Amino acid sequence: MASSAPALGDHNTNPRDMSKLTRSPPRLLRDYDNWNEWKALAIDYLAFLSLEMTIYGRGTVNEQSIACKLIKSRLSDKILKYTTHCESAQSLWGALHKLFHHGARELDAQMRLRSINRANYKNVDHFLLDFKAILTDFWKDGISVNSNGICLDIVLSIKNDFPEWATTQLKNWEIHGFEQELSYCDFIKEVLVMLHREREAITDIPSA
């Protein structure tokens, strides 16, 4: 039978006052700005449910699964997609820590790129110019971004500018993998080659 005592983390040897623990799940984790507050509330909520030990690798398989589902239910869609591979509370908690403690700038960069809306631009050329300008800023600052994600973002953002045959190829890319079918669209290939050359020129450090 499970103990009614609050579960403790490895970092804490003092019993928690159960009356002070939150009985409500935290609001959705949306981005880096509410990570610290969300993390504290999430730990308290898990402790109230006697599931806090799961994020430190303890607990049964069932408890790990339950806690994992609870945590995922409090993640926004844009955060959730970074954790779809996690099946236990421990792996999920580790992924969130890695994302927000070691990859905060990279996450902000990805979100900024995904916030660019093609519909707000008069034509695709203006859209790509802004896209390239933002990427250039990231590269100058030494921020790394997911190149495959960038490729897919560009293609999906401007798919309505393509002829119908290219839309069919987009579906093939989504099913079979983006890079395998890249050669079907010379326009996108040229754009990506251009971006790659820009990055190499910006990040290349001449040898002494």
Short mmCIF file of C-alpha atoms in Angstrom, two decimals:
data_model
loop_
_atom_site.label_atom_id
_atom_site.label_comp_id
_atom_site.label_asym_id
_atom_site.label_seq_id
_atom_site.Cartn_x
_atom_site.Cartn_y
_atom_site.Cartn_z
CA MET A 1 0.00 0.00 0.00
CA ALA A 2 1.35 3.44 -0.90
CA SER A 3 2.47 5.60 1.98
CA SER A 4 0.39 8.64 2.84
CA ALA A 5 3.53 10.61 3.72
CA PRO A 6 4.63 13.25 1.24
CA ALA A 7 7.25 12.13 -1.24
CA LEU A 8 10.61 13.86 -0.91
CA GLY A 9 13.21 14.86 -3.46
CA ASP A 10 16.88 13.92 -3.09
CA HIS A 11 17.69 17.52 -2.23
CA ASN A 12 15.33 17.75 0.74
CA THR A 13 15.45 15.75 3.97
CA ASN A 14 12.87 17.78 5.89
CA PRO A 15 9.21 16.71 5.87
CA ARG A 16 6.94 19.02 3.89
CA ASP A 17 4.00 20.70 5.54
CA MET A 18 1.16 19.15 3.55
CA SER A 19 -1.17 22.02 4.43
CA LYS A 20 1.09 24.39 2.49
CA LEU A 21 1.25 22.30 -0.68
CA THR A 22 -0.83 23.35 -3.65
CA ARG A 23 -3.87 21.18 -4.30
CA SER A 24 -4.35 22.53 -7.81
CA PRO A 25 -2.22 21.80 -10.87
CA PRO A 26 -0.04 24.70 -12.09
CA ARG A 27 -1.04 26.80 -15.05
CA LEU A 28 0.34 25.78 -18.42
CA LEU A 29 4.08 26.04 -18.91
CA ARG A 30 4.27 28.33 -21.94
CA ASP A 31 7.85 29.54 -22.20
CA TYR A 32 10.99 30.43 -20.27
CA ASP A 33 9.32 33.38 -18.51
CA ASN A 34 7.11 31.22 -16.29
CA TRP A 35 9.43 28.21 -15.98
CA ASN A 36 10.73 28.88 -12.44
CA GLU A 37 7.28 29.56 -10.99
CA TRP A 38 5.77 26.63 -12.86
CA LYS A 39 8.50 24.26 -11.70
CA ALA A 40 7.98 25.09 -8.02
CA LEU A 41 4.21 24.71 -8.27
CA ALA A 42 4.51 21.47 -10.23
CA ILE A 43 6.79 19.93 -7.60
CA ASP A 44 4.40 20.96 -4.83
CA TYR A 45 1.44 19.53 -6.72
CA LEU A 46 3.24 16.23 -7.31
CA ALA A 47 4.19 16.13 -3.63
CA PHE A 48 0.55 16.65 -2.65
CA LEU A 49 -0.27 13.60 -4.78
CA SER A 50 2.68 11.65 -3.28
CA LEU A 51 4.30 11.53 -6.72
CA GLU A 52 7.22 13.92 -6.26
CA MET A 53 9.70 11.04 -6.02
CA THR A 54 9.03 10.12 -9.65
CA ILE A 55 10.93 13.09 -11.08
CA TYR A 56 14.01 11.87 -9.18
CA GLY A 57 13.79 8.39 -10.66
CA ARG A 58 11.92 6.64 -7.89
CA GLY A 59 8.44 5.12 -7.74
CA THR A 60 6.80 2.29 -9.63
CA VAL A 61 6.40 2.13 -13.39
CA ASN A 62 2.74 3.02 -12.95
CA GLU A 63 3.56 6.02 -10.75
CA GLN A 64 6.13 7.19 -13.30
CA SER A 65 3.51 6.95 -16.04
CA ILE A 66 0.82 8.76 -14.04
CA ALA A 67 3.17 11.60 -13.08
CA CYS A 68 4.41 11.89 -16.66
CA LYS A 69 0.85 12.29 -17.96
CA LEU A 70 0.07 14.85 -15.26
CA ILE A 71 3.12 16.93 -16.12
CA LYS A 72 2.44 16.75 -19.86
CA SER A 73 -1.12 17.94 -19.26
CA ARG A 74 0.35 21.19 -17.90
CA LEU A 75 2.57 21.91 -20.92
CA SER A 76 1.55 24.20 -23.76
CA ASP A 77 1.56 22.71 -27.25
CA LYS A 78 4.78 24.47 -28.23
CA ILE A 79 6.60 23.00 -25.21
CA LEU A 80 4.94 19.60 -25.45
CA LYS A 81 6.39 18.91 -28.88
CA TYR A 82 9.89 18.97 -27.38
CA THR A 83 8.97 16.19 -24.94
CA THR A 84 6.94 13.73 -27.02
CA HIS A 85 9.71 11.13 -26.69
CA CYS A 86 9.47 11.08 -22.87
CA GLU A 87 7.49 8.21 -21.34
CA SER A 88 8.45 8.54 -17.67
CA ALA A 89 8.26 11.43 -15.23
CA GLN A 90 12.02 11.26 -14.71
CA SER A 91 12.87 11.52 -18.41
CA LEU A 92 10.28 14.26 -18.92
CA TRP A 93 11.58 16.32 -16.00
CA GLY A 94 15.12 15.91 -17.27
CA ALA A 95 14.09 17.03 -20.76
CA LEU A 96 12.40 20.15 -19.37
CA HIS A 97 15.47 21.03 -17.30
CA LYS A 98 17.72 20.58 -20.31
CA LEU A 99 15.41 22.68 -22.44
CA PHE A 100 15.12 25.60 -20.04
CA HIS A 101 18.49 25.55 -18.28
CA HIS A 102 20.80 24.68 -21.16
CA GLY A 103 18.80 25.64 -24.22
CA ALA A 104 16.85 28.74 -23.23
CA ARG A 105 18.39 30.94 -25.93
CA GLU A 106 17.96 28.24 -28.54
CA LEU A 107 14.34 27.74 -27.52
CA ASP A 108 13.67 31.47 -27.74
CA ALA A 109 15.25 31.48 -31.19
CA GLN A 110 13.09 28.62 -32.43
CA MET A 111 9.95 30.26 -31.09
CA ARG A 112 10.85 33.61 -32.64
CA LEU A 113 11.32 31.98 -36.04
CA ARG A 114 8.03 30.13 -35.75
CA SER A 115 6.25 33.36 -34.87
CA ILE A 116 6.94 34.82 -38.31
CA ASN A 117 3.72 34.68 -40.29
CA ARG A 118 3.90 34.61 -44.08
CA ALA A 119 0.41 36.17 -44.21
CA ASN A 120 1.84 39.39 -42.79
CA TYR A 121 4.12 39.92 -45.79
CA LYS A 122 3.27 41.29 -49.22
CA ASN A 123 5.23 38.58 -50.99
CA VAL A 124 7.47 35.62 -50.32
CA ASP A 125 10.64 37.62 -51.03
CA HIS A 126 9.96 40.00 -48.14
CA PHE A 127 9.16 37.06 -45.88
CA LEU A 128 12.44 35.32 -46.71
CA LEU A 129 14.42 38.53 -46.22
CA ASP A 130 13.10 38.88 -42.68
CA PHE A 131 13.63 35.18 -42.04
CA LYS A 132 17.24 35.49 -43.16
CA ALA A 133 17.76 38.66 -41.10
CA ILE A 134 16.63 36.93 -37.91
CA LEU A 135 18.81 33.89 -38.63
CA THR A 136 21.76 36.18 -39.25
CA ASP A 137 21.29 37.79 -35.83
CA PHE A 138 21.24 34.36 -34.20
CA TRP A 139 24.36 33.19 -35.99
CA LYS A 140 26.24 36.37 -35.05
CA ASP A 141 25.31 35.78 -31.40
CA GLY A 142 26.44 32.17 -31.59
CA ILE A 143 22.94 30.78 -31.10
CA SER A 144 22.42 27.39 -32.70
CA VAL A 145 19.04 26.45 -34.12
CA ASN A 146 17.66 23.21 -35.52
CA SER A 147 18.50 23.31 -39.23
CA ASN A 148 15.96 20.62 -40.13
CA GLY A 149 13.31 22.55 -38.24
CA ILE A 150 14.23 25.73 -40.10
CA CYS A 151 13.96 23.96 -43.45
CA LEU A 152 10.53 22.63 -42.64
CA ASP A 153 9.37 25.98 -41.23
CA ILE A 154 10.37 27.78 -44.42
CA VAL A 155 8.67 25.27 -46.68
CA LEU A 156 5.45 25.09 -44.71
CA SER A 157 5.29 28.88 -44.36
CA ILE A 158 5.46 29.53 -48.09
CA LYS A 159 3.64 26.44 -49.38
CA ASN A 160 0.76 28.59 -50.66
CA ASP A 161 3.24 30.35 -52.94
CA PHE A 162 4.03 27.07 -54.62
CA PRO A 163 2.32 25.48 -57.64
CA GLU A 164 0.06 22.55 -56.89
CA TRP A 165 2.69 19.91 -57.64
CA ALA A 166 4.89 21.27 -54.85
CA THR A 167 2.05 20.93 -52.34
CA THR A 168 1.95 17.23 -53.18
CA GLN A 169 5.66 17.02 -52.50
CA LEU A 170 5.16 18.68 -49.13
CA LYS A 171 2.90 15.81 -48.12
CA ASN A 172 5.60 13.37 -49.22
CA TRP A 173 8.19 15.22 -47.14
CA GLU A 174 6.01 15.04 -44.05
CA ILE A 175 5.55 11.30 -44.52
CA HIS A 176 8.99 10.20 -45.71
CA GLY A 177 11.31 12.82 -44.25
CA PHE A 178 12.06 16.34 -45.39
CA GLU A 179 15.67 16.07 -46.53
CA GLN A 180 15.10 12.97 -48.66
CA GLU A 181 12.74 14.86 -50.95
CA LEU A 182 14.47 18.25 -50.87
CA SER A 183 15.72 17.97 -54.47
CA TYR A 184 12.14 18.10 -55.77
CA CYS A 185 11.98 21.81 -55.13
CA ASP A 186 14.88 23.77 -56.64
CA PHE A 187 13.60 27.04 -55.23
CA ILE A 188 13.75 25.89 -51.62
CA LYS A 189 17.06 24.18 -52.25
CA GLU A 190 18.52 27.48 -53.47
CA VAL A 191 17.13 29.31 -50.45
CA LEU A 192 18.67 26.83 -48.05
CA VAL A 193 22.02 26.86 -49.85
CA MET A 194 21.98 30.65 -49.61
CA LEU A 195 21.23 30.51 -45.88
CA HIS A 196 23.98 27.94 -45.35
CA ARG A 197 26.53 30.13 -47.12
CA GLU A 198 25.42 33.14 -45.08
CA ARG A 199 25.90 31.17 -41.89
CA GLU A 200 29.34 29.91 -42.92
CA ALA A 201 30.44 33.45 -43.77
CA ILE A 202 29.20 34.83 -40.46
CA THR A 203 30.40 32.10 -38.12
CA ASP A 204 33.70 31.27 -39.82
CA ILE A 205 36.66 32.42 -37.71
CA PRO A 206 39.88 32.96 -39.71
CA SER A 207 42.83 30.95 -38.41
CA ALA A 208 45.74 32.86 -36.94
#
